[in-house]
Structure formats: C-alpha cells, structure tokens
Amino acid sequence: MAKVLLKDIGQHVGQEVTIRGWLYNHRSSGKIQFLIIRDGTGFIQGVMVKNDVGEEVFSLAQGLTQETSLEVTGHVKEDDRSPWGYELAISGFEIIARAEDYPISLKEHGVDFLLDHRHLWMRTPRQVAIMRVRDSIIRAIRQWLHDNGFCLIDAPILTPAACEGTTTLFETDYFGEKAYLSQSGQLYMEAAAMALGRVYCFGPTFRAEKSKTRRHLIEFWMMEPEMAFVEHDENMDIQEELVKYVISQILEHHKQDLAALERDVSRLEKIPNMKFARITYDEAIDFLREKGHDIKWGDDFGAPDETALASHHEGPVFVEGFPAHIKAFYMKPHADRPDIVLAADLLAPEGYGEIIGGSQRLDDLDLLLKRIKEHKLPQQAFEWYLDLRRYGSVPHSGFGIGLERLVAWICGLDHLREAIPFPRLLNRIYP
Ligand code: 4AD
Ligand code: MG
C-alpha cells in the first residue's frame, strides 16, 4: 500500500493508500464516524462506516483520543464540500501510540496556557500556517538577495562588544573574560562588505529589553544586508524592492495559509505596485504634534507614534533623518546638518511598527573615533572596526529586517510571540 503525505493526496484519487498522522478531531453519528487526521503537511477527513470495517474496528475507533497517532488505510475520493478537497473512505487503521488526555482542545485557551504548552500549541492549524509563511519569507529574502549579488556571511553570536548600545546586552563568561550575545551582526557585515561587496547575515540576535510589548522579543531573528558603495537613498530603494518581492511571493504561494489565518490581504496586494512614502523625522514630529501626541524634536518614537505615522499612509513608510543622539554610534551624519544622521526606519502599515532599521555608515576614521568616545565604548574592542576606515574606507550602507515583525505583519498577528517557534519573552524561557 502506498504511504502518502496529505499534501500529495490529490495525486491518489481513486486509489487505496495509507496515511500516517494524528487524530485532530473525531465525531460519531450512529453507524458512521468522522476522523479528522493531520500529518503536518495537511488535513483530511476520514469516514468510517460500521458495515464496511466491522464491529470490532468500529468500536476501537470510538475510543480514540485527540492526538493519538495512527496509520490509516482507505480509499481517496474527491470531495468538493470538504475544506481540504478530499476524503478518505477508511478501510482500517492501526494505533501507533495512544494520546493521554490532550491539554489543548479545540475551544479557546488563555494565552499563558498556550505559551506554557507551546510545544503542543504548534500543532494547531493556525500555528502551522504561520510557520509555513515564516519559512517562505526567509526563503524569499534569501532568494532576492542571492539574485541581486549578495553573499551570505555568518556573523558570530558571541561578541566582545556592543553594536546597538550597551543597555540591552546579555552578558556571559568567556573563559574569564566578559562576552555578550550578539545584538546585531552588522559590524561584521561591514568588514565582509569590504571583502565581498554585497553581503548579508541571517541569525538570532539578543536584546535584554525590559519592555513587555507585543512588538518585542528577547531573542529574534534578523537579516542584515550590507553594501559597499551604496549611499542612503539607494539603501532605501533596495529595501523597498526586497519588501515588495517578499510580499508578492507570499501572496502568490500562500493563499491558503493566509486564508487559514483570516488575513485580509487587500492591503498587502497593493504593496508590490506602490511607491513607498518617504518622510523626514522633522515632518514626522510636526505631524504627530498636530495630532496631539506628546512628543518633541529629539524624542524617539513610541509604538503609538509609529502606528499614527504609518496609518496615515497606504503602504509602508520610510522615516529618515533621525537626530544623531537617539541613534547608534556608527551612523553617518547628514552633510549639511550634523545633528541628524542618514538613517531610515521602515514602518509597516496596519500598526505593525518598525520592520527595518537601516543607515549609511560613518566611513570617516576621525569622526568614528570621536563617536566611539562620546558613546563611552571601549576603543580597544573596536580597533578592528576602525581598521575598515584605515584601509580603503568607502561609503557603505546596510539595514536590518526583523524577521518576526515581518511575519507578524504579513500574517496579521497581533503579537510577535506567535511569529517565532519558541518565543523568548520577558519572564519566559519555557519551553
Ligand atoms: O533597528 P535595529 O536595532 O537595527 C540594527 O540592529 C542594525 N544594526 C541593523 C543594520 O543596520 N544592520 O533592529 C533592526 C530591526 C528592527 O527594525 C526590528 O524590525 C527588529 O530588528 N527588532 C526587533 N524585533 C523583535 N524584537 C525586538 N526586541 C527587536 N528589536 C529590533
Ligand atoms: Mg531600530
């Protein structure tokens, strides 16, 4: 008997096949039982008729518990009424392992309960759809970068110094020396860009942020492209193209998953064909003040500010020209206005906030040294980084895409905790 995956079941219509999976749901009406089975690649409804399988098999099936693992044999039929398109007329089954009372039922559960059971919560269709979209988002980004001449360079996770400021570092002991979990691979990408021109890294990053918001994770995944000879405006052009490509790929290949997530895709559909708005930080502050936000020039945006700015536009919006003192030490100042830097954040629509942070980097040795001192960073730990300015420094730019922010936006999730398989949150490192 052919053992098939449910994703391929359509190729076996009219045949007798064996599937292996878990019992997702079960109902019984007299002489018929309906077993909904999932195998991770899909779902199918199995129909078991007493007269076909006999008394013994039929009553064995009646005692099956949710999430019991099974091998089920049956005849594949097309079925227009089924949400999965096919049905299995069951001729027999074997239990692989019985499940105890499964803690996650098909009714609603509180989010803390679900997070405590994340290892099981993953099995639900909604979570499966999110993980599939996440996988494809990663693949689309990699594909676009590869097609556009970027080389993947892996950055280290254990680092001797800060990249994004010292307040959110996770410290660890490195054989008697202090080391930190990486906040960003950027500085290493700058070195690599001087070697290979266009590079990117993709890996986990760590921020000991004491903020408990729906947009923050303690451990999150970031894609960080870095490009030699690219300046601020072109940096934004590249980000825009990349985001459009990712959206169009997901819309093309994940209609079913987005439907399972009840994602209204009408706004996403416009994105590949639109021009992203670009506003300055100055304009953003004026706009927010007009709207009554309690903010003044020099302040960083809070989540409500980002939401207000983005909701004023159809698609994503770049905010550029931030005050230097609220941004990282490595950003290049504006030529005519040294109080602002050539940095832009890309804000997603629909309240999803900043999905990309990018900037042109400081390429002048003396100014960079000055910044390192101003930020009270240990110069010695940055000597290698300063070398990049000593040996053929060039204008260069890059950006970081927060993967989970992108997943949350595209899937329409209201919290980042569902956008990553095992979220690390403030006060949560289990499971
Ligand atoms: O703006 P950030 O801090 O920029 C950097 O780390 C730069 N070194 C990137 C670069 O230029 N190579 O972070 C970049 C993105 C943010 O726009 C956001 O999407 C995401 O990373 N991000 C977070 N995502 C989840 N949880 C957090 N705590 C995040 N902090 C940043
Ligand atoms: Mg940022």
Coordinates of C-alpha atoms and ligand atoms in Angstrom, one line a residue:
M1 CA 0.0 0.0 0.0
A2 CA 1.4 3.4 -1.0
K3 CA 2.3 5.5 2.1
V4 CA 1.4 9.1 1.1
L5 CA 1.7 12.6 2.6
L6 CA -1.5 14.5 2.8
K7 CA -0.1 17.3 0.7
D8 CA 0.1 14.9 -2.2
I9 CA -3.2 13.1 -1.6
G10 CA -4.7 14.7 -4.7
Q11 CA -2.4 12.5 -6.9
H12 CA -4.0 9.4 -5.4
V13 CA -7.7 9.9 -6.1
G14 CA -9.4 6.5 -6.7
Q15 CA -6.6 4.6 -5.0
E16 CA -6.2 2.8 -1.7
V17 CA -3.5 4.5 0.3
T18 CA -2.0 4.6 3.8
I19 CA -1.5 7.8 5.7
R20 CA 0.2 8.4 9.0
G21 CA -0.7 11.2 11.3
W22 CA -2.5 12.3 14.4
L23 CA -6.2 12.4 15.2
Y24 CA -7.2 16.0 15.2
N25 CA -10.9 15.7 15.7
H26 CA -13.4 13.0 16.0
R27 CA -17.2 12.8 15.8
S28 CA -19.6 9.9 15.6
S29 CA -23.1 9.6 14.4
G30 CA -24.6 6.1 14.9
K31 CA -23.1 3.9 12.3
I32 CA -20.6 6.4 10.9
Q33 CA -17.5 8.1 12.4
F34 CA -15.7 11.0 11.1
L35 CA -12.0 11.2 11.9
I36 CA -10.1 14.3 11.0
I37 CA -6.5 13.4 10.6
R38 CA -3.5 15.7 10.2
D39 CA 0.0 14.7 9.2
G40 CA 1.7 18.0 9.4
T41 CA 1.6 18.5 5.6
G42 CA -2.2 18.7 5.5
F43 CA -5.6 17.5 6.8
I44 CA -8.2 15.0 5.7
Q45 CA -11.5 13.8 6.9
G46 CA -11.7 10.1 7.1
V47 CA -15.1 8.5 7.0
M48 CA -15.6 5.1 8.7
V49 CA -18.8 3.1 8.1
K50 CA -19.6 0.4 10.6
N51 CA -20.8 -2.0 7.9
D52 CA -17.5 -1.6 6.0
V53 CA -15.0 -2.1 8.8
G54 CA -16.9 -4.4 11.1
E55 CA -18.0 -4.1 14.8
E56 CA -14.5 -4.6 16.3
V57 CA -12.6 -2.0 14.4
F58 CA -15.5 0.4 14.6
S59 CA -15.7 0.3 18.4
L60 CA -11.9 0.5 18.7
A61 CA -12.1 3.8 16.8
Q62 CA -14.8 5.1 19.1
G63 CA -12.4 5.2 22.0
L64 CA -9.7 7.2 20.1
T65 CA -8.4 10.2 21.9
Q66 CA -7.3 13.5 20.3
E67 CA -3.7 13.5 19.1
T68 CA -3.4 9.7 19.1
S69 CA -1.0 8.8 16.4
L70 CA -2.4 6.5 13.7
E71 CA -1.8 4.7 10.5
V72 CA -4.9 4.8 8.5
T73 CA -5.8 3.0 5.2
G74 CA -8.5 4.0 2.9
H75 CA -9.8 4.9 -0.5
V76 CA -9.2 8.5 -1.6
K77 CA -12.2 10.4 -3.0
E78 CA -12.5 13.9 -4.3
D79 CA -14.9 15.9 -2.2
D80 CA -16.0 19.4 -3.1
R81 CA -17.7 20.0 0.2
S82 CA -14.6 19.3 2.2
P83 CA -12.3 22.3 3.1
W84 CA -9.4 20.1 2.1
G85 CA -10.8 18.9 -1.2
Y86 CA -10.6 15.1 -0.5
E87 CA -12.0 12.5 1.8
L88 CA -10.7 9.1 2.9
A89 CA -13.2 6.1 3.0
I90 CA -11.5 4.3 5.8
S91 CA -11.0 0.5 5.5
G92 CA -8.8 0.0 8.5
F93 CA -6.4 1.6 11.0
E94 CA -3.7 0.9 13.5
I95 CA -2.8 2.9 16.6
I96 CA 0.9 3.9 16.7
A97 CA 0.6 5.5 20.2
R98 CA -2.4 6.4 22.2
A99 CA -2.5 10.0 23.5
E100 CA -3.3 10.8 27.1
D101 CA -5.9 13.5 27.7
Y102 CA -4.7 16.2 25.4
P103 CA -4.5 19.6 27.2
I104 CA -5.3 21.7 24.1
S105 CA -8.8 21.2 23.0
L106 CA -10.5 22.9 20.0
K107 CA -12.0 25.5 22.3
E108 CA -10.4 28.8 23.2
H109 CA -7.5 28.8 25.7
G110 CA -5.8 31.7 27.5
V111 CA -2.5 32.9 26.1
D112 CA -0.4 32.0 29.1
F113 CA -1.7 28.5 29.0
L114 CA -0.9 28.3 25.3
L115 CA 2.6 29.6 25.8
D116 CA 3.2 27.1 28.6
H117 CA 2.2 24.4 26.0
R118 CA 3.9 26.0 23.0
H119 CA 5.4 22.5 22.1
L120 CA 1.9 21.3 21.6
W121 CA 0.2 24.6 20.6
M122 CA 2.5 24.4 17.5
R123 CA 0.3 21.5 16.2
T124 CA -2.8 23.7 15.7
P125 CA -3.6 24.7 12.1
R126 CA -3.1 28.4 12.8
Q127 CA 0.4 27.9 14.1
V128 CA 1.3 25.6 11.3
A129 CA 0.2 28.2 8.8
I130 CA 2.3 30.9 10.5
M131 CA 5.4 28.6 10.5
R132 CA 4.9 27.9 6.8
V133 CA 4.7 31.5 5.9
R134 CA 7.7 32.3 8.1
D135 CA 9.7 29.6 6.2
S136 CA 8.7 31.1 2.8
I137 CA 9.5 34.7 4.0
I138 CA 13.0 33.5 4.8
R139 CA 13.3 31.8 1.5
A140 CA 12.1 34.8 -0.4
I141 CA 14.5 37.1 1.3
R142 CA 17.4 34.8 0.6
Q143 CA 16.3 34.3 -3.0
W144 CA 16.1 38.0 -3.6
L145 CA 19.5 38.7 -2.0
H146 CA 21.1 35.8 -3.9
D147 CA 19.6 37.0 -7.2
N148 CA 20.9 40.5 -6.5
G149 CA 24.5 39.6 -5.8
F150 CA 24.6 39.3 -2.1
C151 CA 26.7 36.6 -0.4
L152 CA 25.7 35.0 2.9
I153 CA 28.2 35.6 5.6
D154 CA 27.5 34.2 9.0
A155 CA 28.2 36.6 11.9
P156 CA 29.3 35.3 15.3
I157 CA 26.9 35.1 18.2
L158 CA 29.4 35.5 21.0
T159 CA 30.9 39.0 20.7
P160 CA 33.3 41.1 22.7
A161 CA 31.4 44.4 22.3
A162 CA 28.1 46.1 21.8
C163 CA 26.7 47.1 18.4
E164 CA 23.3 48.7 19.2
G165 CA 24.2 50.3 22.6
T166 CA 25.2 48.8 25.9
T167 CA 21.9 48.8 27.8
T168 CA 20.4 45.7 26.3
L169 CA 23.4 43.3 26.3
F170 CA 23.2 39.8 27.6
E171 CA 26.5 39.2 29.3
T172 CA 28.2 35.8 29.5
D173 CA 31.5 34.5 30.7
Y174 CA 34.1 33.7 28.0
F175 CA 36.8 31.8 29.8
G176 CA 37.2 34.5 32.4
E177 CA 36.6 37.4 30.0
K178 CA 33.3 39.2 29.5
A179 CA 31.4 38.4 26.3
Y180 CA 28.0 39.3 25.0
L181 CA 25.3 37.7 23.0
S182 CA 25.1 39.4 19.6
Q183 CA 22.6 42.3 19.3
S184 CA 23.3 42.6 15.6
G185 CA 25.8 41.1 13.1
Q186 CA 26.2 44.5 11.4
L187 CA 29.7 45.4 12.3
Y188 CA 31.0 42.1 11.0
M189 CA 29.0 42.6 7.8
E190 CA 30.7 45.9 7.3
A191 CA 34.0 44.0 7.4
A192 CA 32.6 41.4 5.0
A193 CA 31.2 44.1 2.6
M194 CA 34.8 45.4 2.2
A195 CA 35.8 41.9 1.2
L196 CA 32.8 40.8 -1.0
G197 CA 31.0 44.0 -1.9
R198 CA 27.4 42.9 -1.1
V199 CA 26.8 40.6 1.9
Y200 CA 24.2 39.6 4.4
C201 CA 23.8 37.7 7.6
F202 CA 20.8 35.9 9.0
G203 CA 20.7 34.7 12.5
P204 CA 19.4 35.1 16.0
T205 CA 20.0 38.3 17.9
F206 CA 19.5 39.0 21.6
R207 CA 18.3 42.1 23.4
A208 CA 17.8 42.2 27.1
E209 CA 14.9 44.7 26.7
K210 CA 12.8 45.0 29.7
S211 CA 9.9 46.1 27.6
K212 CA 6.9 43.9 27.6
T213 CA 5.2 44.9 24.3
R214 CA 3.6 43.0 21.5
R215 CA 6.4 44.1 19.2
H216 CA 9.4 43.0 21.3
L217 CA 11.1 39.6 21.7
I218 CA 14.2 39.0 23.8
E219 CA 15.6 36.7 21.1
F220 CA 14.6 37.5 17.5
W221 CA 16.0 36.7 14.0
M222 CA 17.4 39.4 11.8
M223 CA 18.5 39.6 8.2
E224 CA 21.2 42.2 7.8
P225 CA 22.4 43.1 4.3
E226 CA 25.4 45.4 3.9
M227 CA 26.6 47.0 0.7
A228 CA 29.8 48.8 -0.3
F229 CA 29.4 51.9 -2.4
V230 CA 25.7 52.2 -1.6
E231 CA 24.5 55.5 -0.1
H232 CA 21.5 56.4 1.9
D233 CA 18.9 56.9 -0.9
E234 CA 19.9 53.7 -2.7
N235 CA 19.8 51.9 0.6
M236 CA 16.1 52.7 0.8
D237 CA 15.5 51.7 -2.8
I238 CA 16.9 48.3 -2.2
Q239 CA 14.9 47.8 1.0
E240 CA 11.7 48.8 -0.9
E241 CA 12.4 46.3 -3.7
L242 CA 13.2 43.5 -1.3
V243 CA 10.0 44.0 0.7
K244 CA 7.9 44.1 -2.4
Y245 CA 9.4 40.9 -3.6
V246 CA 8.7 39.1 -0.3
I247 CA 5.1 40.2 -0.2
S248 CA 4.4 39.2 -3.8
Q249 CA 6.0 35.7 -3.2
I250 CA 3.9 35.1 -0.1
L251 CA 0.7 36.3 -1.8
E252 CA 1.4 34.0 -4.8
H253 CA 2.3 30.9 -2.8
H254 CA 0.4 31.1 0.5
K255 CA -3.2 32.0 -0.3
Q256 CA -4.5 29.0 1.7
D257 CA -2.3 29.8 4.7
L258 CA -3.3 33.4 4.7
A259 CA -6.9 32.4 4.4
A260 CA -6.5 30.0 7.4
L261 CA -5.1 33.0 9.3
E262 CA -8.1 35.0 8.2
R263 CA -5.7 37.6 6.9
D264 CA -7.4 40.4 4.9
V265 CA -4.9 40.6 2.0
S266 CA -6.4 43.5 0.2
R267 CA -3.9 46.0 1.6
L268 CA -1.0 43.6 1.1
E269 CA -2.0 43.1 -2.5
K270 CA -1.4 46.8 -3.3
I271 CA 2.1 46.9 -2.0
P272 CA 4.1 45.3 -4.9
N273 CA 2.8 48.1 -7.2
M274 CA 3.1 51.1 -5.0
K275 CA 5.9 53.6 -4.2
F276 CA 6.7 53.7 -0.5
A277 CA 6.3 57.1 1.0
R278 CA 9.4 58.8 2.4
I279 CA 9.1 61.4 5.1
T280 CA 11.7 63.1 7.3
Y281 CA 11.9 62.8 11.0
D282 CA 11.2 66.6 11.2
E283 CA 8.0 66.2 9.2
A284 CA 7.0 63.2 11.4
I285 CA 7.4 65.2 14.6
D286 CA 5.3 68.1 13.1
F287 CA 2.6 65.6 12.1
L288 CA 2.5 63.9 15.4
R289 CA 2.3 67.2 17.3
E290 CA -0.5 68.3 15.1
K291 CA -2.3 65.0 16.0
G292 CA -1.8 65.8 19.7
H293 CA 0.9 63.4 20.5
D294 CA 3.1 64.3 23.5
I295 CA 6.4 64.3 21.6
K296 CA 9.1 66.9 20.7
W297 CA 12.1 67.1 18.4
G298 CA 14.8 64.8 19.7
D299 CA 12.5 62.2 21.1
D300 CA 12.4 58.6 19.9
F301 CA 9.0 57.3 18.6
G302 CA 6.9 55.1 20.8
A303 CA 4.6 52.4 19.4
P304 CA 1.6 54.7 19.2
D305 CA 3.6 57.3 17.3
E306 CA 4.8 54.7 14.8
T307 CA 1.2 53.5 14.4
A308 CA -0.1 57.0 13.8
L309 CA 2.6 57.8 11.2
A310 CA 2.0 54.6 9.3
S311 CA -1.8 54.7 9.4
H312 CA -1.6 58.0 7.5
H313 CA -0.2 56.1 4.5
E314 CA -1.5 53.2 2.4
G315 CA 1.7 51.2 2.4
P316 CA 5.0 51.1 4.3
V317 CA 6.6 54.5 5.0
F318 CA 10.3 55.4 5.5
V319 CA 11.1 57.9 8.1
E320 CA 14.6 59.3 7.5
G321 CA 17.0 61.8 9.1
F322 CA 16.8 61.0 12.8
P323 CA 18.5 63.1 15.4
A324 CA 22.0 61.6 15.9
H325 CA 21.8 61.4 19.6
I326 CA 18.9 58.8 19.6
K327 CA 20.6 56.6 17.1
A328 CA 23.7 54.2 17.1
F329 CA 27.3 55.4 17.1
Y330 CA 28.0 54.1 13.6
M331 CA 25.6 56.2 11.5
K332 CA 26.9 58.9 9.1
P333 CA 25.8 62.4 9.8
H334 CA 24.0 64.5 7.2
A335 CA 26.5 66.6 5.3
D336 CA 24.7 69.9 5.9
R337 CA 23.0 69.1 9.2
P338 CA 25.4 67.2 11.5
D339 CA 22.7 66.9 14.2
I340 CA 20.8 64.3 12.1
V341 CA 22.0 61.0 10.6
L342 CA 21.5 59.3 7.2
A343 CA 19.3 56.6 8.8
A344 CA 15.8 55.5 7.9
D345 CA 13.3 53.2 9.6
L346 CA 10.7 51.5 7.5
L347 CA 7.3 51.5 9.3
A348 CA 4.8 48.8 8.2
P349 CA 1.1 49.8 7.8
E350 CA -1.8 48.5 9.9
G351 CA 0.0 49.2 13.2
Y352 CA 2.9 46.8 12.8
G353 CA 5.6 49.4 13.5
E354 CA 9.3 49.4 12.5
I355 CA 10.2 46.4 10.4
I356 CA 13.5 47.7 9.1
G357 CA 16.2 49.9 10.6
G358 CA 18.9 51.0 8.2
S359 CA 21.6 53.6 7.7
Q360 CA 24.6 54.8 5.8
R361 CA 27.6 54.1 8.0
L362 CA 30.2 56.5 9.2
D363 CA 33.2 56.0 6.9
D364 CA 35.5 58.7 8.3
L365 CA 38.1 57.5 10.8
D366 CA 38.4 60.6 12.9
L367 CA 34.7 61.1 13.3
L368 CA 34.1 57.5 14.1
L369 CA 36.8 57.6 16.8
K370 CA 35.0 60.7 18.2
R371 CA 31.7 58.9 18.3
I372 CA 33.1 55.8 20.0
K373 CA 34.4 58.1 22.7
E374 CA 31.1 60.0 23.0
H375 CA 29.2 56.7 23.4
K376 CA 31.8 55.6 26.0
L377 CA 32.5 52.5 24.1
P378 CA 35.9 50.7 24.7
Q379 CA 38.0 51.8 21.8
Q380 CA 40.2 48.7 22.0
A381 CA 37.3 46.4 21.3
F382 CA 36.6 48.4 18.1
E383 CA 40.1 48.6 16.7
W384 CA 39.3 46.0 14.1
Y385 CA 36.2 48.0 13.1
L386 CA 38.3 51.2 12.9
D387 CA 40.7 49.3 10.6
L388 CA 37.9 49.2 8.0
R389 CA 38.3 53.0 7.9
R390 CA 42.1 52.8 7.8
Y391 CA 42.4 50.6 4.8
G392 CA 40.5 51.9 1.8
S393 CA 37.3 53.2 3.5
V394 CA 34.3 53.6 1.2
P395 CA 30.8 54.9 1.5
H396 CA 28.6 52.0 2.5
S397 CA 25.1 51.3 3.9
G398 CA 23.0 48.5 5.2
F399 CA 19.9 47.6 7.1
G400 CA 18.4 45.0 9.4
I401 CA 15.0 43.4 8.9
G402 CA 13.3 42.0 11.9
L403 CA 12.0 38.6 10.7
E404 CA 9.3 38.3 13.3
R405 CA 8.0 41.8 12.7
L406 CA 7.7 41.0 9.0
V407 CA 6.0 37.6 9.8
A408 CA 3.6 39.4 12.2
W409 CA 2.7 42.0 9.6
I410 CA 2.2 39.6 6.7
C411 CA 0.2 37.1 8.7
G412 CA -1.8 39.8 10.5
L413 CA -0.7 38.6 14.0
D414 CA -1.4 40.9 16.9
H415 CA 1.7 39.8 18.9
L416 CA 5.2 38.7 17.9
R417 CA 5.0 35.7 20.2
E418 CA 3.2 33.7 17.5
A419 CA 5.7 34.7 14.8
I420 CA 8.6 32.6 16.2
P421 CA 8.5 28.9 17.1
F422 CA 9.6 29.2 20.7
P423 CA 9.4 32.8 21.8
R424 CA 11.7 34.2 24.4
L425 CA 9.8 36.9 26.3
L426 CA 10.3 38.9 29.4
N427 CA 9.9 36.4 32.2
R428 CA 9.5 33.5 29.8
I429 CA 12.1 31.0 28.7
Y430 CA 10.0 27.8 28.9
P431 CA 9.5 25.6 26.9
Ligands
4AD1 O1 16.7 49.0 14.3 P1 17.6 47.9 14.8 O2 18.0 47.9 16.3 O3 18.9 47.9 13.9 C1 20.0 47.2 14.0 O4 20.2 46.3 14.8 C2 21.0 47.5 12.9 N1 22.3 47.0 13.3 C3 20.6 46.8 11.6 C4 21.5 47.1 10.5 O5 21.6 48.2 10.0 N2 22.3 46.1 10.1 O6 16.9 46.4 14.5 C5 16.6 46.1 13.2 C6 15.2 45.5 13.2 C7 14.1 46.5 13.7 O7 13.7 47.3 12.6 C8 13.0 45.5 14.1 O8 12.3 45.0 12.9 C9 13.8 44.3 14.6 O9 15.1 44.4 14.1 N3 13.9 44.4 16.1 C10 13.2 43.5 16.9 N4 12.3 42.6 16.6 C11 11.8 41.9 17.7 N5 12.1 42.1 19.0 C12 13.0 43.1 19.3 N6 13.3 43.3 20.6 C13 13.6 43.9 18.2 N7 14.5 44.9 18.2 C14 14.6 45.2 16.9
MG2 MG 15.6 50.5 15.0

